[in-house]
mmCIF file with all atom_site columns, C-alpha atoms in Angstrom:
data_model
loop_
_atom_site.group_PDB
_atom_site.id
_atom_site.type_symbol
_atom_site.label_atom_id
_atom_site.label_alt_id
_atom_site.label_comp_id
_atom_site.label_asym_id
_atom_site.label_entity_id
_atom_site.label_seq_id
_atom_site.pdbx_PDB_ins_code
_atom_site.Cartn_x
_atom_site.Cartn_y
_atom_site.Cartn_z
_atom_site.occupancy
_atom_site.B_iso_or_equiv
_atom_site.pdbx_formal_charge
_atom_site.auth_seq_id
_atom_site.auth_comp_id
_atom_site.auth_asym_id
_atom_site.auth_atom_id
_atom_site.pdbx_PDB_model_num
ATOM 1   C CA . UNK A 1 1   ? -0.390  25.715  67.371  1.00 50.00 ? 13  UNK A CA 1
ATOM 2   C CA . UNK A 1 2   ? 2.397   23.925  65.527  1.00 49.00 ? 14  UNK A CA 1
ATOM 3   C CA . UNK A 1 3   ? 0.204   20.883  64.915  1.00 53.00 ? 15  UNK A CA 1
ATOM 4   C CA . UNK A 1 4   ? -2.553  22.732  62.930  1.00 57.00 ? 16  UNK A CA 1
ATOM 5   C CA . UNK A 1 5   ? 0.081   24.450  60.775  1.00 59.00 ? 17  UNK A CA 1
ATOM 6   C CA . UNK A 1 6   ? 1.711   21.106  60.110  1.00 53.00 ? 18  UNK A CA 1
ATOM 7   C CA . UNK A 1 7   ? -1.662  19.616  59.162  1.00 58.00 ? 19  UNK A CA 1
ATOM 8   C CA . UNK A 1 8   ? -2.360  22.509  56.792  1.00 61.00 ? 20  UNK A CA 1
ATOM 9   C CA . UNK A 1 9   ? 1.044   22.111  55.110  1.00 53.00 ? 21  UNK A CA 1
ATOM 10  C CA . UNK A 1 10  ? 0.504   18.349  54.723  1.00 52.00 ? 22  UNK A CA 1
ATOM 11  C CA . UNK A 1 11  ? -2.969  18.959  53.316  1.00 58.00 ? 23  UNK A CA 1
ATOM 12  C CA . UNK A 1 12  ? -1.650  21.502  50.799  1.00 53.00 ? 24  UNK A CA 1
ATOM 13  C CA . UNK A 1 13  ? 1.094   19.078  49.709  1.00 55.00 ? 25  UNK A CA 1
ATOM 14  C CA . UNK A 1 14  ? -1.389  16.232  49.258  1.00 63.00 ? 26  UNK A CA 1
ATOM 15  C CA . UNK A 1 15  ? -3.687  18.497  47.257  1.00 57.00 ? 27  UNK A CA 1
ATOM 16  C CA . UNK A 1 16  ? -0.763  19.658  45.097  1.00 54.00 ? 28  UNK A CA 1
ATOM 17  C CA . UNK A 1 17  ? 0.337   16.079  44.451  1.00 52.00 ? 29  UNK A CA 1
ATOM 18  C CA . UNK A 1 18  ? -3.226  15.167  43.577  1.00 56.00 ? 30  UNK A CA 1
ATOM 19  C CA . UNK A 1 19  ? -3.432  18.013  41.054  1.00 54.00 ? 31  UNK A CA 1
ATOM 20  C CA . UNK A 1 20  ? -0.091  16.996  39.513  1.00 58.00 ? 32  UNK A CA 1
ATOM 21  C CA . UNK A 1 21  ? -1.243  13.369  39.230  1.00 52.00 ? 33  UNK A CA 1
ATOM 22  C CA . UNK A 1 22  ? -4.540  14.496  37.663  1.00 49.00 ? 34  UNK A CA 1
ATOM 23  C CA . UNK A 1 23  ? -2.695  16.707  35.161  1.00 50.00 ? 35  UNK A CA 1
ATOM 24  C CA . UNK A 1 24  ? -0.323  13.857  34.263  1.00 49.00 ? 36  UNK A CA 1
ATOM 25  C CA . UNK A 1 25  ? -3.216  11.431  33.835  1.00 47.00 ? 37  UNK A CA 1
ATOM 26  C CA . UNK A 1 26  ? -5.200  13.816  31.623  1.00 44.00 ? 38  UNK A CA 1
ATOM 27  C CA . UNK A 1 27  ? -2.167  14.507  29.431  1.00 48.00 ? 39  UNK A CA 1
ATOM 28  C CA . UNK A 1 28  ? -1.098  10.816  29.201  1.00 45.00 ? 40  UNK A CA 1
ATOM 29  C CA . UNK A 1 29  ? 2.156   11.510  31.045  1.00 42.00 ? 41  UNK A CA 1
ATOM 30  C CA . UNK A 1 30  ? 1.773   8.464   33.265  1.00 42.00 ? 42  UNK A CA 1
ATOM 31  C CA . UNK A 1 31  ? 1.779   5.994   30.388  1.00 43.00 ? 43  UNK A CA 1
ATOM 32  C CA . UNK A 1 32  ? 4.939   3.995   29.698  1.00 41.00 ? 44  UNK A CA 1
ATOM 33  C CA . UNK A 1 33  ? 7.330   5.808   27.370  1.00 33.00 ? 45  UNK A CA 1
ATOM 34  C CA . UNK A 1 34  ? 7.086   3.180   24.648  1.00 35.00 ? 46  UNK A CA 1
ATOM 35  C CA . UNK A 1 35  ? 3.301   3.311   24.681  1.00 38.00 ? 47  UNK A CA 1
ATOM 36  C CA . UNK A 1 36  ? 3.281   7.102   24.297  1.00 34.00 ? 48  UNK A CA 1
ATOM 37  C CA . UNK A 1 37  ? 5.773   6.959   21.415  1.00 28.00 ? 49  UNK A CA 1
ATOM 38  C CA . UNK A 1 38  ? 3.712   4.201   19.817  1.00 35.00 ? 50  UNK A CA 1
ATOM 39  C CA . UNK A 1 39  ? 0.629   6.396   19.909  1.00 38.00 ? 51  UNK A CA 1
ATOM 40  C CA . UNK A 1 40  ? 2.475   9.342   18.372  1.00 34.00 ? 52  UNK A CA 1
ATOM 41  C CA . UNK A 1 41  ? 4.105   7.368   15.589  1.00 37.00 ? 53  UNK A CA 1
ATOM 42  C CA . UNK A 1 42  ? 1.239   4.999   14.955  1.00 46.00 ? 54  UNK A CA 1
ATOM 43  C CA . UNK A 1 43  ? 1.300   1.242   15.418  1.00 51.00 ? 55  UNK A CA 1
ATOM 44  C CA . UNK A 1 44  ? 4.140   0.145   13.141  1.00 55.00 ? 56  UNK A CA 1
ATOM 45  C CA . UNK A 1 45  ? 3.403   -3.538  13.733  1.00 58.00 ? 57  UNK A CA 1
ATOM 46  C CA . UNK A 1 46  ? -0.309  -3.334  13.026  1.00 65.00 ? 58  UNK A CA 1
ATOM 47  C CA . UNK A 1 47  ? -1.411  -6.125  10.695  1.00 74.00 ? 59  UNK A CA 1
ATOM 48  C CA . UNK A 1 48  ? -3.239  -4.776  7.654   1.00 70.00 ? 60  UNK A CA 1
ATOM 49  C CA . UNK A 1 49  ? -6.537  -6.573  7.215   1.00 73.00 ? 61  UNK A CA 1
ATOM 50  C CA . UNK A 1 50  ? -9.235  -4.280  5.860   1.00 79.00 ? 62  UNK A CA 1
ATOM 51  C CA . UNK A 1 51  ? -9.294  -2.337  2.609   1.00 81.00 ? 63  UNK A CA 1
ATOM 52  C CA . UNK A 1 52  ? -9.242  0.860   4.681   1.00 85.00 ? 64  UNK A CA 1
ATOM 53  C CA . UNK A 1 53  ? -6.027  -0.310  6.385   1.00 86.00 ? 65  UNK A CA 1
ATOM 54  C CA . UNK A 1 54  ? -4.353  -0.907  3.023   1.00 85.00 ? 66  UNK A CA 1
ATOM 55  C CA . UNK A 1 55  ? -5.481  2.427   1.590   1.00 88.00 ? 67  UNK A CA 1
ATOM 56  C CA . UNK A 1 56  ? -4.293  4.298   4.691   1.00 90.00 ? 68  UNK A CA 1
ATOM 57  C CA . UNK A 1 57  ? -0.934  2.535   4.577   1.00 89.00 ? 69  UNK A CA 1
ATOM 58  C CA . UNK A 1 58  ? -0.389  3.213   0.859   1.00 89.00 ? 70  UNK A CA 1
ATOM 59  C CA . UNK A 1 59  ? -1.178  6.903   1.444   1.00 92.00 ? 71  UNK A CA 1
ATOM 60  C CA . UNK A 1 60  ? 1.304   6.976   4.317   1.00 92.00 ? 72  UNK A CA 1
ATOM 61  C CA . UNK A 1 61  ? 4.004   5.277   2.228   1.00 92.00 ? 73  UNK A CA 1
ATOM 62  C CA . UNK A 1 62  ? 3.504   7.680   -0.673  1.00 93.00 ? 74  UNK A CA 1
ATOM 63  C CA . UNK A 1 63  ? 3.873   10.655  1.668   1.00 94.00 ? 75  UNK A CA 1
ATOM 64  C CA . UNK A 1 64  ? 7.068   9.169   3.117   1.00 93.00 ? 76  UNK A CA 1
ATOM 65  C CA . UNK A 1 65  ? 8.408   8.473   -0.365  1.00 93.00 ? 77  UNK A CA 1
ATOM 66  C CA . UNK A 1 66  ? 7.800   12.079  -1.385  1.00 94.00 ? 78  UNK A CA 1
ATOM 67  C CA . UNK A 1 67  ? 9.793   13.187  1.669   1.00 94.00 ? 79  UNK A CA 1
ATOM 68  C CA . UNK A 1 68  ? 12.644  10.923  0.597   1.00 93.00 ? 80  UNK A CA 1
ATOM 69  C CA . UNK A 1 69  ? 12.515  12.390  -2.925  1.00 94.00 ? 81  UNK A CA 1
ATOM 70  C CA . UNK A 1 70  ? 12.729  15.892  -1.490  1.00 94.00 ? 82  UNK A CA 1
ATOM 71  C CA . UNK A 1 71  ? 15.664  14.808  0.664   1.00 94.00 ? 83  UNK A CA 1
ATOM 72  C CA . UNK A 1 72  ? 17.471  13.421  -2.378  1.00 94.00 ? 84  UNK A CA 1
ATOM 73  C CA . UNK A 1 73  ? 16.954  16.698  -4.218  1.00 95.00 ? 85  UNK A CA 1
ATOM 74  C CA . UNK A 1 74  ? 18.427  18.654  -1.298  1.00 94.00 ? 86  UNK A CA 1
ATOM 75  C CA . UNK A 1 75  ? 21.429  16.330  -1.145  1.00 94.00 ? 87  UNK A CA 1
ATOM 76  C CA . UNK A 1 76  ? 21.905  16.563  -4.912  1.00 94.00 ? 88  UNK A CA 1
ATOM 77  C CA . UNK A 1 77  ? 21.913  20.353  -4.595  1.00 95.00 ? 89  UNK A CA 1
ATOM 78  C CA . UNK A 1 78  ? 24.577  20.236  -1.883  1.00 94.00 ? 90  UNK A CA 1
ATOM 79  C CA . UNK A 1 79  ? 26.637  17.806  -3.961  1.00 93.00 ? 91  UNK A CA 1
ATOM 80  C CA . UNK A 1 80  ? 26.401  20.151  -6.947  1.00 93.00 ? 92  UNK A CA 1
ATOM 81  C CA . UNK A 1 81  ? 27.503  23.071  -4.764  1.00 93.00 ? 93  UNK A CA 1
ATOM 82  C CA . UNK A 1 82  ? 30.495  21.050  -3.517  1.00 90.00 ? 94  UNK A CA 1
ATOM 83  C CA . UNK A 1 83  ? 31.510  20.138  -7.071  1.00 91.00 ? 95  UNK A CA 1
ATOM 84  C CA . UNK A 1 84  ? 31.263  23.777  -8.078  1.00 92.00 ? 96  UNK A CA 1
ATOM 85  C CA . UNK A 1 85  ? 33.465  24.732  -5.121  1.00 89.00 ? 97  UNK A CA 1
ATOM 86  C CA . UNK A 1 86  ? 36.078  22.173  -6.194  1.00 88.00 ? 98  UNK A CA 1
ATOM 87  C CA . UNK A 1 87  ? 35.996  23.460  -9.767  1.00 90.00 ? 99  UNK A CA 1
ATOM 88  C CA . UNK A 1 88  ? 36.423  27.007  -8.481  1.00 90.00 ? 100 UNK A CA 1
ATOM 89  C CA . UNK A 1 89  ? 39.494  25.722  -6.652  1.00 84.00 ? 101 UNK A CA 1
ATOM 90  C CA . UNK A 1 90  ? 40.875  24.515  -9.974  1.00 88.00 ? 102 UNK A CA 1
ATOM 91  C CA . UNK A 1 91  ? 40.028  20.827  -9.442  1.00 80.00 ? 103 UNK A CA 1
ATOM 92  C CA . UNK A 1 92  ? 38.978  19.269  -12.747 1.00 83.00 ? 104 UNK A CA 1
ATOM 93  C CA . UNK A 1 93  ? 40.050  15.685  -12.012 1.00 85.00 ? 105 UNK A CA 1
ATOM 94  C CA . UNK A 1 94  ? 41.674  13.615  -9.264  1.00 82.00 ? 106 UNK A CA 1
ATOM 95  C CA . UNK A 1 95  ? 45.058  14.565  -10.719 1.00 83.00 ? 107 UNK A CA 1
ATOM 96  C CA . UNK A 1 96  ? 44.418  18.179  -9.688  1.00 78.00 ? 108 UNK A CA 1
ATOM 97  C CA . UNK A 1 97  ? 43.863  17.338  -5.991  1.00 82.00 ? 109 UNK A CA 1
ATOM 98  C CA . UNK A 1 98  ? 46.387  19.007  -3.690  1.00 81.00 ? 110 UNK A CA 1
ATOM 99  C CA . UNK A 1 99  ? 47.117  18.996  0.044   1.00 81.00 ? 111 UNK A CA 1
ATOM 100 C CA . UNK A 1 100 ? 44.859  22.037  0.468   1.00 83.00 ? 112 UNK A CA 1
ATOM 101 C CA . UNK A 1 101 ? 42.817  21.444  3.647   1.00 88.00 ? 113 UNK A CA 1
ATOM 102 C CA . UNK A 1 102 ? 39.722  23.088  2.143   1.00 86.00 ? 114 UNK A CA 1
ATOM 103 C CA . UNK A 1 103 ? 39.903  20.763  -0.850  1.00 86.00 ? 115 UNK A CA 1
ATOM 104 C CA . UNK A 1 104 ? 40.235  17.757  1.463   1.00 88.00 ? 116 UNK A CA 1
ATOM 105 C CA . UNK A 1 105 ? 37.171  18.828  3.430   1.00 91.00 ? 117 UNK A CA 1
ATOM 106 C CA . UNK A 1 106 ? 35.243  19.411  0.214   1.00 88.00 ? 118 UNK A CA 1
ATOM 107 C CA . UNK A 1 107 ? 36.150  15.933  -1.054  1.00 90.00 ? 119 UNK A CA 1
ATOM 108 C CA . UNK A 1 108 ? 34.966  14.382  2.217   1.00 92.00 ? 120 UNK A CA 1
ATOM 109 C CA . UNK A 1 109 ? 31.724  16.326  1.874   1.00 90.00 ? 121 UNK A CA 1
ATOM 110 C CA . UNK A 1 110 ? 31.348  15.133  -1.706  1.00 90.00 ? 122 UNK A CA 1
ATOM 111 C CA . UNK A 1 111 ? 31.712  11.538  -0.572  1.00 91.00 ? 123 UNK A CA 1
ATOM 112 C CA . UNK A 1 112 ? 29.191  12.109  2.258   1.00 93.00 ? 124 UNK A CA 1
ATOM 113 C CA . UNK A 1 113 ? 26.569  13.599  -0.078  1.00 92.00 ? 125 UNK A CA 1
ATOM 114 C CA . UNK A 1 114 ? 27.060  10.722  -2.541  1.00 93.00 ? 126 UNK A CA 1
ATOM 115 C CA . UNK A 1 115 ? 26.728  8.016   0.137   1.00 93.00 ? 127 UNK A CA 1
ATOM 116 C CA . UNK A 1 116 ? 23.559  9.556   1.592   1.00 94.00 ? 128 UNK A CA 1
ATOM 117 C CA . UNK A 1 117 ? 21.997  9.949   -1.845  1.00 93.00 ? 129 UNK A CA 1
ATOM 118 C CA . UNK A 1 118 ? 22.625  6.273   -2.607  1.00 93.00 ? 130 UNK A CA 1
ATOM 119 C CA . UNK A 1 119 ? 21.066  5.237   0.709   1.00 93.00 ? 131 UNK A CA 1
ATOM 120 C CA . UNK A 1 120 ? 17.940  7.282   0.050   1.00 93.00 ? 132 UNK A CA 1
ATOM 121 C CA . UNK A 1 121 ? 17.702  5.980   -3.507  1.00 93.00 ? 133 UNK A CA 1
ATOM 122 C CA . UNK A 1 122 ? 17.696  2.468   -2.065  1.00 93.00 ? 134 UNK A CA 1
ATOM 123 C CA . UNK A 1 123 ? 14.916  3.567   0.279   1.00 92.00 ? 135 UNK A CA 1
ATOM 124 C CA . UNK A 1 124 ? 12.820  4.743   -2.674  1.00 92.00 ? 136 UNK A CA 1
ATOM 125 C CA . UNK A 1 125 ? 13.108  1.253   -4.185  1.00 92.00 ? 137 UNK A CA 1
ATOM 126 C CA . UNK A 1 126 ? 11.824  -0.240  -0.939  1.00 92.00 ? 138 UNK A CA 1
ATOM 127 C CA . UNK A 1 127 ? 8.941   2.229   -0.855  1.00 93.00 ? 139 UNK A CA 1
ATOM 128 C CA . UNK A 1 128 ? 8.084   1.473   -4.496  1.00 93.00 ? 140 UNK A CA 1
ATOM 129 C CA . UNK A 1 129 ? 8.090   -2.261  -3.806  1.00 92.00 ? 141 UNK A CA 1
ATOM 130 C CA . UNK A 1 130 ? 5.843   -1.874  -0.759  1.00 91.00 ? 142 UNK A CA 1
ATOM 131 C CA . UNK A 1 131 ? 3.457   0.444   -2.623  1.00 92.00 ? 143 UNK A CA 1
ATOM 132 C CA . UNK A 1 132 ? 3.245   -1.963  -5.583  1.00 92.00 ? 144 UNK A CA 1
ATOM 133 C CA . UNK A 1 133 ? 2.539   -4.890  -3.244  1.00 90.00 ? 145 UNK A CA 1
ATOM 134 C CA . UNK A 1 134 ? -0.273  -3.009  -1.532  1.00 90.00 ? 146 UNK A CA 1
ATOM 135 C CA . UNK A 1 135 ? -1.744  -1.968  -4.905  1.00 91.00 ? 147 UNK A CA 1
ATOM 136 C CA . UNK A 1 136 ? -1.840  -5.647  -5.915  1.00 90.00 ? 148 UNK A CA 1
ATOM 137 C CA . UNK A 1 137 ? -3.565  -6.501  -2.637  1.00 89.00 ? 149 UNK A CA 1
ATOM 138 C CA . UNK A 1 138 ? -6.112  -3.715  -3.170  1.00 89.00 ? 150 UNK A CA 1
ATOM 139 C CA . UNK A 1 139 ? -6.842  -5.110  -6.646  1.00 90.00 ? 151 UNK A CA 1
ATOM 140 C CA . UNK A 1 140 ? -7.310  -8.552  -5.092  1.00 88.00 ? 152 UNK A CA 1
ATOM 141 C CA . UNK A 1 141 ? -9.717  -7.147  -2.491  1.00 86.00 ? 153 UNK A CA 1
ATOM 142 C CA . UNK A 1 142 ? -11.674 -5.364  -5.218  1.00 87.00 ? 154 UNK A CA 1
ATOM 143 C CA . UNK A 1 143 ? -11.943 -8.563  -7.261  1.00 88.00 ? 155 UNK A CA 1
ATOM 144 C CA . UNK A 1 144 ? -13.223 -10.428 -4.224  1.00 86.00 ? 156 UNK A CA 1
ATOM 145 C CA . UNK A 1 145 ? -15.721 -7.679  -3.439  1.00 84.00 ? 157 UNK A CA 1
ATOM 146 C CA . UNK A 1 146 ? -17.059 -7.628  -7.011  1.00 86.00 ? 158 UNK A CA 1
ATOM 147 C CA . UNK A 1 147 ? -17.257 -11.412 -7.020  1.00 84.00 ? 159 UNK A CA 1
ATOM 148 C CA . UNK A 1 148 ? -19.199 -11.400 -3.748  1.00 82.00 ? 160 UNK A CA 1
ATOM 149 C CA . UNK A 1 149 ? -21.574 -8.761  -5.132  1.00 83.00 ? 161 UNK A CA 1
ATOM 150 C CA . UNK A 1 150 ? -22.454 -10.566 -8.380  1.00 82.00 ? 162 UNK A CA 1
ATOM 151 C CA . UNK A 1 151 ? -21.545 -14.238 -8.004  1.00 80.00 ? 163 UNK A CA 1
ATOM 152 C CA . UNK A 1 152 ? -24.238 -16.872 -7.551  1.00 78.00 ? 164 UNK A CA 1
ATOM 153 C CA . UNK A 1 153 ? -24.847 -18.067 -4.040  1.00 80.00 ? 165 UNK A CA 1
ATOM 154 C CA . UNK A 1 154 ? -25.111 -21.786 -3.365  1.00 82.00 ? 166 UNK A CA 1
ATOM 155 C CA . UNK A 1 155 ? -28.894 -21.467 -3.041  1.00 85.00 ? 167 UNK A CA 1
ATOM 156 C CA . UNK A 1 156 ? -29.193 -19.510 -6.307  1.00 82.00 ? 168 UNK A CA 1
ATOM 157 C CA . UNK A 1 157 ? -27.050 -22.078 -8.120  1.00 81.00 ? 169 UNK A CA 1
ATOM 158 C CA . UNK A 1 158 ? -29.164 -25.011 -6.869  1.00 85.00 ? 170 UNK A CA 1
ATOM 159 C CA . UNK A 1 159 ? -32.368 -23.180 -7.775  1.00 86.00 ? 171 UNK A CA 1
ATOM 160 C CA . UNK A 1 160 ? -31.076 -22.442 -11.272 1.00 85.00 ? 172 UNK A CA 1
ATOM 161 C CA . UNK A 1 161 ? -30.017 -26.067 -11.791 1.00 83.00 ? 173 UNK A CA 1
ATOM 162 C CA . UNK A 1 162 ? -33.485 -27.158 -10.701 1.00 86.00 ? 174 UNK A CA 1
ATOM 163 C CA . UNK A 1 163 ? -35.102 -24.772 -13.205 1.00 84.00 ? 175 UNK A CA 1
ATOM 164 C CA . UNK A 1 164 ? -32.884 -26.017 -16.037 1.00 82.00 ? 176 UNK A CA 1
ATOM 165 C CA . UNK A 1 165 ? -33.576 -29.642 -15.206 1.00 81.00 ? 177 UNK A CA 1
ATOM 166 C CA . UNK A 1 166 ? -37.312 -28.994 -15.009 1.00 80.00 ? 178 UNK A CA 1
ATOM 167 C CA . UNK A 1 167 ? -37.362 -27.192 -18.375 1.00 81.00 ? 179 UNK A CA 1
ATOM 168 C CA . UNK A 1 168 ? -35.272 -29.900 -20.033 1.00 74.00 ? 180 UNK A CA 1
ATOM 169 C CA . UNK A 1 169 ? -37.737 -32.492 -18.828 1.00 77.00 ? 181 UNK A CA 1
ATOM 170 C CA . UNK A 1 170 ? -40.674 -30.450 -20.147 1.00 76.00 ? 182 UNK A CA 1
ATOM 171 C CA . UNK A 1 171 ? -38.997 -29.942 -23.524 1.00 76.00 ? 183 UNK A CA 1
ATOM 172 C CA . UNK A 1 172 ? -37.954 -33.569 -23.707 1.00 69.00 ? 184 UNK A CA 1
ATOM 173 C CA . UNK A 1 173 ? -34.275 -32.697 -23.776 1.00 64.00 ? 185 UNK A CA 1
ATOM 174 C CA . UNK A 1 174 ? -31.767 -35.210 -22.482 1.00 60.00 ? 186 UNK A CA 1
ATOM 175 C CA . UNK A 1 175 ? -28.083 -34.498 -22.728 1.00 57.00 ? 187 UNK A CA 1
ATOM 176 C CA . UNK A 1 176 ? -27.382 -38.225 -22.828 1.00 58.00 ? 188 UNK A CA 1
ATOM 177 C CA . UNK A 1 177 ? -29.805 -38.862 -25.695 1.00 63.00 ? 189 UNK A CA 1
ATOM 178 C CA . UNK A 1 178 ? -27.269 -39.390 -28.504 1.00 59.00 ? 190 UNK A CA 1
ATOM 179 C CA . UNK A 1 179 ? -29.932 -40.257 -31.062 1.00 64.00 ? 191 UNK A CA 1
ATOM 180 C CA . UNK A 1 180 ? -31.742 -36.988 -30.422 1.00 68.00 ? 192 UNK A CA 1
ATOM 181 C CA . UNK A 1 181 ? -28.504 -35.058 -30.931 1.00 72.00 ? 193 UNK A CA 1
ATOM 182 C CA . UNK A 1 182 ? -27.832 -36.899 -34.193 1.00 77.00 ? 194 UNK A CA 1
ATOM 183 C CA . UNK A 1 183 ? -31.346 -36.128 -35.374 1.00 78.00 ? 195 UNK A CA 1
ATOM 184 C CA . UNK A 1 184 ? -30.913 -32.413 -34.572 1.00 78.00 ? 196 UNK A CA 1
ATOM 185 C CA . UNK A 1 185 ? -27.577 -32.437 -36.398 1.00 83.00 ? 197 UNK A CA 1
ATOM 186 C CA . UNK A 1 186 ? -29.112 -34.102 -39.416 1.00 86.00 ? 198 UNK A CA 1
ATOM 187 C CA . UNK A 1 187 ? -31.922 -31.538 -39.503 1.00 86.00 ? 199 UNK A CA 1
ATOM 188 C CA . UNK A 1 188 ? -29.362 -28.743 -39.336 1.00 86.00 ? 200 UNK A CA 1
ATOM 189 C CA . UNK A 1 189 ? -27.332 -30.180 -42.219 1.00 86.00 ? 201 UNK A CA 1
ATOM 190 C CA . UNK A 1 190 ? -30.443 -30.641 -44.337 1.00 88.00 ? 202 UNK A CA 1
ATOM 191 C CA . UNK A 1 191 ? -31.625 -27.104 -43.751 1.00 87.00 ? 203 UNK A CA 1
ATOM 192 C CA . UNK A 1 192 ? -28.187 -25.633 -44.506 1.00 89.00 ? 204 UNK A CA 1
ATOM 193 C CA . UNK A 1 193 ? -27.934 -27.638 -47.748 1.00 89.00 ? 205 UNK A CA 1
ATOM 194 C CA . UNK A 1 194 ? -31.439 -26.553 -48.726 1.00 88.00 ? 206 UNK A CA 1
ATOM 195 C CA . UNK A 1 195 ? -30.597 -22.899 -48.047 1.00 87.00 ? 207 UNK A CA 1
ATOM 196 C CA . UNK A 1 196 ? -27.382 -23.190 -50.092 1.00 86.00 ? 208 UNK A CA 1
ATOM 197 C CA . UNK A 1 197 ? -29.289 -24.727 -52.989 1.00 86.00 ? 209 UNK A CA 1
ATOM 198 C CA . UNK A 1 198 ? -31.941 -22.032 -52.889 1.00 82.00 ? 210 UNK A CA 1
ATOM 199 C CA . UNK A 1 199 ? -29.222 -19.362 -52.879 1.00 79.00 ? 211 UNK A CA 1
ATOM 200 C CA . UNK A 1 200 ? -27.575 -20.994 -55.911 1.00 73.00 ? 212 UNK A CA 1
ATOM 201 C CA . UNK A 1 201 ? -30.813 -21.002 -57.862 1.00 68.00 ? 213 UNK A CA 1
ATOM 202 C CA . UNK A 1 202 ? -31.201 -17.267 -57.289 1.00 63.00 ? 214 UNK A CA 1
#
């Protein structure tokens, strides 16, 4: 009697463990911690190669920069509030600072707000630099794409050269024929002089 009960209990435990394992697998709980975090945050080390990658990254950076700007504004507000508090306490310059504990705390807060603001302002410079670099790369990709769309292929270039050579031969044109060039130049000069003379007569 004890043996069947024991078997049932073992079976229930195995089934429960199986359900827990299935739940963990479905919800990605069995993946290594770093891999899960990487999926949530995105692949920070992903190499940008396609135009889509660059556009996605520049959008992401602009969003992050806007968050930093909002953070700076909040810090500036707190700094302003701290300065107002100090003024209300009669502090107009460092000469007015006393041993008042509240004033000391306020001064430490003022320093903290200032330091954090400067850090975030440095971050905005880094964001701006990254965004500008990606914009340059996007321009480069666009230039390459336009060039690929309209530029002559090797086959088209050879075909065009063949056409030009064929037509030059038919027209009797030879780039190396210096005498022919001199003759054409002489004809041009004569015609221009004739036209100038005719204009003078009129």
